[in-house]
């Protein structure tokens, strides 16, 4: 309906389209939910709810809101794909990877130290011989 | 009349005591939310906690902040909707992850769990780079059988040329500064792969500036016991531990984080030799220092993981939200980096004289 297009410069944002309401010039969602990405808001609304998202956006600085929205969108999509673990599953996997790499580094460093200690003994003897 | 008074007087103190006891019982029961002991969810919503309250087992009354975080992020309706579609066995795991996610969002309202994910990705990237460098060094030692003395001298010579790059990248690996990143923007990455059952579904990709990650303010959160259970492998439920990223885990390292790793390689290509120098300098240091200081470069990772595994109970006040060490990781990184630089310089000057 033409009455819904009250935003003179742009079409209504994805949030206002989804919520079927007027997209005013001071719409808090408009900068972060463009009409070309309807699924972004749909996911966020489904998991967190529009009012929660609005409250979160109002609690952060304007220059940080885009990051906040993108992280919420990521978490919402993760939760939709995996209702049990959501994005926390990814954290768990990454943490295990970090632990594994750390262990591997420790082992490799221990190997190098073993080689170096052998060389250190030989180096000393060589230098001692030269000085002698 | 006076006799009546006399008769009643011995009962007076007893009555008072009983009245007092009854009053304290009433107060106690009121605090507990009546005879049923309302859960934190029902207390927050100021309603009677029914015997079959679906949230009671997940939100004990002693930890109201848990529910507040969840309510602020998800809302009751959303949680109930999520739980409705799950099996009984999956519900506790789902609630744990929801509580954890909400807690992280409370600590970091801007990035939430995505911030942690990116930090871990960065740590992995750095660790892989360092491992590559160290492995190549080890290979040199192994390959130069009879010529290992020359290889050792060559490496010491290289240390001398690049003395200024002595700090291990892993030591800086919390990723809080991305100074080499010219654009100061985190790389474009797809957080989720294409879902297997829906091959046509496009990936959703989000970019955002790393302005907050680069700030000094972020310190890793203190996790509760329940949050710790999520992140450790101490979960007794084998299905759950498998689900944590194996069979049911939708994120594949190859798909989801490729761009991040590529960017990391670009970032570190110029400093590829840095990790090598750091390892060799550490070797020089080992002979002069205690064993503890040889492990200093891994302190940051240990601290981060220790915080994840922290056994502290969930704090109810903001004061308790401070990191367990009481200082930001970045300050610790800077301190460690400086002390290593000084020690390395000292060691080098000694060896170069010889």
PDB file of C-alpha atoms in Angstrom, chain B residues 142-262:
ATOM      1  CA  UNK B 142      66.741 -32.835  11.510  1.00  0.00           C
ATOM      2  CA  UNK B 143      67.926 -32.508   7.925  1.00  0.00           C
ATOM      3  CA  UNK B 144      71.314 -30.976   8.565  1.00  0.00           C
ATOM      4  CA  UNK B 145      72.681 -34.133  10.162  1.00  0.00           C
ATOM      5  CA  UNK B 146      76.428 -33.682  10.045  1.00  0.00           C
ATOM      6  CA  UNK B 147      76.052 -29.951   9.260  1.00  0.00           C
ATOM      7  CA  UNK B 148      73.845 -29.043  12.184  1.00  0.00           C
ATOM      8  CA  UNK B 149      76.551 -26.845  13.656  1.00  0.00           C
ATOM      9  CA  UNK B 150      76.468 -24.604  10.584  1.00  0.00           C
ATOM     10  CA  UNK B 151      72.692 -24.430  10.684  1.00  0.00           C
ATOM     11  CA  UNK B 152      72.817 -23.401  14.329  1.00  0.00           C
ATOM     12  CA  UNK B 153      75.352 -20.669  13.612  1.00  0.00           C
ATOM     13  CA  UNK B 154      73.319 -19.471  10.685  1.00  0.00           C
ATOM     14  CA  UNK B 155      70.239 -19.155  12.835  1.00  0.00           C
ATOM     15  CA  UNK B 156      72.127 -17.225  15.507  1.00  0.00           C
ATOM     16  CA  UNK B 157      73.356 -14.883  12.788  1.00  0.00           C
ATOM     17  CA  UNK B 158      69.779 -14.322  11.642  1.00  0.00           C
ATOM     18  CA  UNK B 159      68.785 -13.514  15.190  1.00  0.00           C
ATOM     19  CA  UNK B 160      71.460 -10.878  15.247  1.00  0.00           C
ATOM     20  CA  UNK B 161      70.156  -9.249  12.095  1.00  0.00           C
ATOM     21  CA  UNK B 162      66.592  -9.074  13.264  1.00  0.00           C
ATOM     22  CA  UNK B 163      66.984  -8.488  16.939  1.00  0.00           C
ATOM     23  CA  UNK B 164      64.058  -6.150  17.160  1.00  0.00           C
ATOM     24  CA  UNK B 165      61.484  -8.831  16.249  1.00  0.00           C
ATOM     25  CA  UNK B 166      61.936 -10.993  19.263  1.00  0.00           C
ATOM     26  CA  UNK B 167      58.468 -11.141  20.701  1.00  0.00           C
ATOM     27  CA  UNK B 168      56.564 -14.242  19.823  1.00  0.00           C
ATOM     28  CA  UNK B 169      53.421 -13.643  17.867  1.00  0.00           C
ATOM     29  CA  UNK B 170      51.657 -16.117  20.069  1.00  0.00           C
ATOM     30  CA  UNK B 171      52.455 -13.908  22.995  1.00  0.00           C
ATOM     31  CA  UNK B 172      50.448 -11.217  21.296  1.00  0.00           C
ATOM     32  CA  UNK B 173      47.934 -13.732  20.217  1.00  0.00           C
ATOM     33  CA  UNK B 174      44.907 -12.457  22.047  1.00  0.00           C
ATOM     34  CA  UNK B 175      44.281 -10.417  18.958  1.00  0.00           C
ATOM     35  CA  UNK B 176      43.401  -7.272  20.755  1.00  0.00           C
ATOM     36  CA  UNK B 177      45.558  -5.146  18.493  1.00  0.00           C
ATOM     37  CA  UNK B 178      45.569  -5.614  14.797  1.00  0.00           C
ATOM     38  CA  UNK B 179      48.246  -3.080  13.980  1.00  0.00           C
ATOM     39  CA  UNK B 180      49.326  -4.737  10.771  1.00  0.00           C
ATOM     40  CA  UNK B 181      45.843  -4.530   9.400  1.00  0.00           C
ATOM     41  CA  UNK B 182      45.872  -1.486   7.214  1.00  0.00           C
ATOM     42  CA  UNK B 183      42.143  -1.187   6.860  1.00  0.00           C
ATOM     43  CA  UNK B 184      41.457  -1.831  10.511  1.00  0.00           C
ATOM     44  CA  UNK B 185      38.527  -3.926   9.442  1.00  0.00           C
ATOM     45  CA  UNK B 186      38.070  -7.555  10.280  1.00  0.00           C
ATOM     46  CA  UNK B 187      38.136  -9.745   7.217  1.00  0.00           C
ATOM     47  CA  UNK B 188      34.991 -10.638   5.439  1.00  0.00           C
ATOM     48  CA  UNK B 189      34.029 -14.081   6.532  1.00  0.00           C
ATOM     49  CA  UNK B 190      31.064 -16.318   6.313  1.00  0.00           C
ATOM     50  CA  UNK B 191      30.066 -17.349   9.792  1.00  0.00           C
ATOM     51  CA  UNK B 192      28.021 -20.265   8.576  1.00  0.00           C
ATOM     52  CA  UNK B 193      28.514 -22.782   5.822  1.00  0.00           C
ATOM     53  CA  UNK B 194      25.791 -23.844   3.451  1.00  0.00           C
ATOM     54  CA  UNK B 195      23.560 -26.179   5.357  1.00  0.00           C
ATOM     55  CA  UNK B 196      23.814 -29.693   3.988  1.00  0.00           C
ATOM     56  CA  UNK B 197      20.108 -30.344   3.680  1.00  0.00           C
ATOM     57  CA  UNK B 198      19.569 -27.038   1.937  1.00  0.00           C
ATOM     58  CA  UNK B 199      22.288 -26.769  -0.630  1.00  0.00           C
ATOM     59  CA  UNK B 200      20.731 -23.786  -2.337  1.00  0.00           C
ATOM     60  CA  UNK B 201      20.656 -21.656   0.753  1.00  0.00           C
ATOM     61  CA  UNK B 202      23.116 -18.800   0.406  1.00  0.00           C
ATOM     62  CA  UNK B 203      25.602 -18.013   3.123  1.00  0.00           C
ATOM     63  CA  UNK B 204      24.958 -15.015   5.284  1.00  0.00           C
ATOM     64  CA  UNK B 205      28.088 -12.983   5.672  1.00  0.00           C
ATOM     65  CA  UNK B 206      28.637 -10.028   7.922  1.00  0.00           C
ATOM     66  CA  UNK B 207      31.484  -7.583   8.137  1.00  0.00           C
ATOM     67  CA  UNK B 208      32.116  -5.081  10.818  1.00  0.00           C
ATOM     68  CA  UNK B 209      34.902  -2.879  12.038  1.00  0.00           C
ATOM     69  CA  UNK B 210      37.241  -4.158  14.650  1.00  0.00           C
ATOM     70  CA  UNK B 211      37.126  -0.876  16.497  1.00  0.00           C
ATOM     71  CA  UNK B 212      35.944  -2.472  19.668  1.00  0.00           C
ATOM     72  CA  UNK B 213      38.263  -5.450  19.446  1.00  0.00           C
ATOM     73  CA  UNK B 214      41.180  -3.074  19.155  1.00  0.00           C
ATOM     74  CA  UNK B 215      40.236  -1.148  22.253  1.00  0.00           C
ATOM     75  CA  UNK B 216      41.861  -1.898  25.523  1.00  0.00           C
ATOM     76  CA  UNK B 217      38.610  -2.337  27.340  1.00  0.00           C
ATOM     77  CA  UNK B 218      37.693  -5.919  26.576  1.00  0.00           C
ATOM     78  CA  UNK B 219      38.748  -8.479  29.091  1.00  0.00           C
ATOM     79  CA  UNK B 220      37.676 -12.093  28.928  1.00  0.00           C
ATOM     80  CA  UNK B 221      34.617 -12.873  30.950  1.00  0.00           C
ATOM     81  CA  UNK B 222      34.460 -14.879  34.138  1.00  0.00           C
ATOM     82  CA  UNK B 223      32.431 -17.949  33.499  1.00  0.00           C
ATOM     83  CA  UNK B 224      30.187 -19.858  35.848  1.00  0.00           C
ATOM     84  CA  UNK B 225      30.343 -23.550  36.530  1.00  0.00           C
ATOM     85  CA  UNK B 226      27.532 -24.143  34.084  1.00  0.00           C
ATOM     86  CA  UNK B 227      29.272 -22.044  31.474  1.00  0.00           C
ATOM     87  CA  UNK B 228      32.486 -23.908  32.183  1.00  0.00           C
ATOM     88  CA  UNK B 229      30.747 -27.207  31.527  1.00  0.00           C
ATOM     89  CA  UNK B 230      29.848 -26.050  28.066  1.00  0.00           C
ATOM     90  CA  UNK B 231      33.395 -25.328  27.136  1.00  0.00           C
ATOM     91  CA  UNK B 232      35.217 -28.230  28.729  1.00  0.00           C
ATOM     92  CA  UNK B 233      35.143 -31.838  27.745  1.00  0.00           C
ATOM     93  CA  UNK B 234      33.988 -32.875  31.167  1.00  0.00           C
ATOM     94  CA  UNK B 235      30.478 -33.336  29.933  1.00  0.00           C
ATOM     95  CA  UNK B 236      29.360 -36.819  30.812  1.00  0.00           C
ATOM     96  CA  UNK B 237      26.838 -36.936  28.056  1.00  0.00           C
ATOM     97  CA  UNK B 238      28.717 -38.398  25.120  1.00  0.00           C
ATOM     98  CA  UNK B 239      26.106 -37.273  22.651  1.00  0.00           C
ATOM     99  CA  UNK B 240      26.440 -33.748  23.906  1.00  0.00           C
ATOM    100  CA  UNK B 241      30.198 -33.801  23.719  1.00  0.00           C
ATOM    101  CA  UNK B 242      29.956 -35.132  20.195  1.00  0.00           C
ATOM    102  CA  UNK B 243      27.420 -32.465  19.403  1.00  0.00           C
ATOM    103  CA  UNK B 244      29.832 -29.807  20.511  1.00  0.00           C
ATOM    104  CA  UNK B 245      31.194 -29.353  17.072  1.00  0.00           C
ATOM    105  CA  UNK B 246      31.491 -32.775  15.526  1.00  0.00           C
ATOM    106  CA  UNK B 247      28.518 -34.536  14.052  1.00  0.00           C
ATOM    107  CA  UNK B 248      25.873 -31.955  14.586  1.00  0.00           C
ATOM    108  CA  UNK B 249      28.094 -28.959  14.449  1.00  0.00           C
ATOM    109  CA  UNK B 250      27.163 -26.867  11.432  1.00  0.00           C
ATOM    110  CA  UNK B 251      30.321 -24.834  11.295  1.00  0.00           C
ATOM    111  CA  UNK B 252      33.190 -26.301   9.375  1.00  0.00           C
ATOM    112  CA  UNK B 253      36.590 -24.800   9.816  1.00  0.00           C
ATOM    113  CA  UNK B 254      37.300 -25.134   6.128  1.00  0.00           C
ATOM    114  CA  UNK B 255      34.177 -23.331   5.045  1.00  0.00           C
ATOM    115  CA  UNK B 256      33.481 -20.857   7.716  1.00  0.00           C
ATOM    116  CA  UNK B 257      36.863 -19.532   8.608  1.00  0.00           C
ATOM    117  CA  UNK B 258      38.902 -19.739   5.446  1.00  0.00           C
ATOM    118  CA  UNK B 259      38.881 -16.046   4.773  1.00  0.00           C
ATOM    119  CA  UNK B 260      40.025 -15.312   8.274  1.00  0.00           C
ATOM    120  CA  UNK B 261      43.024 -17.602   7.919  1.00  0.00           C
ATOM    121  CA  UNK B 262      43.955 -16.220   4.538  1.00  0.00           C
TER     122      UNK B 262
END
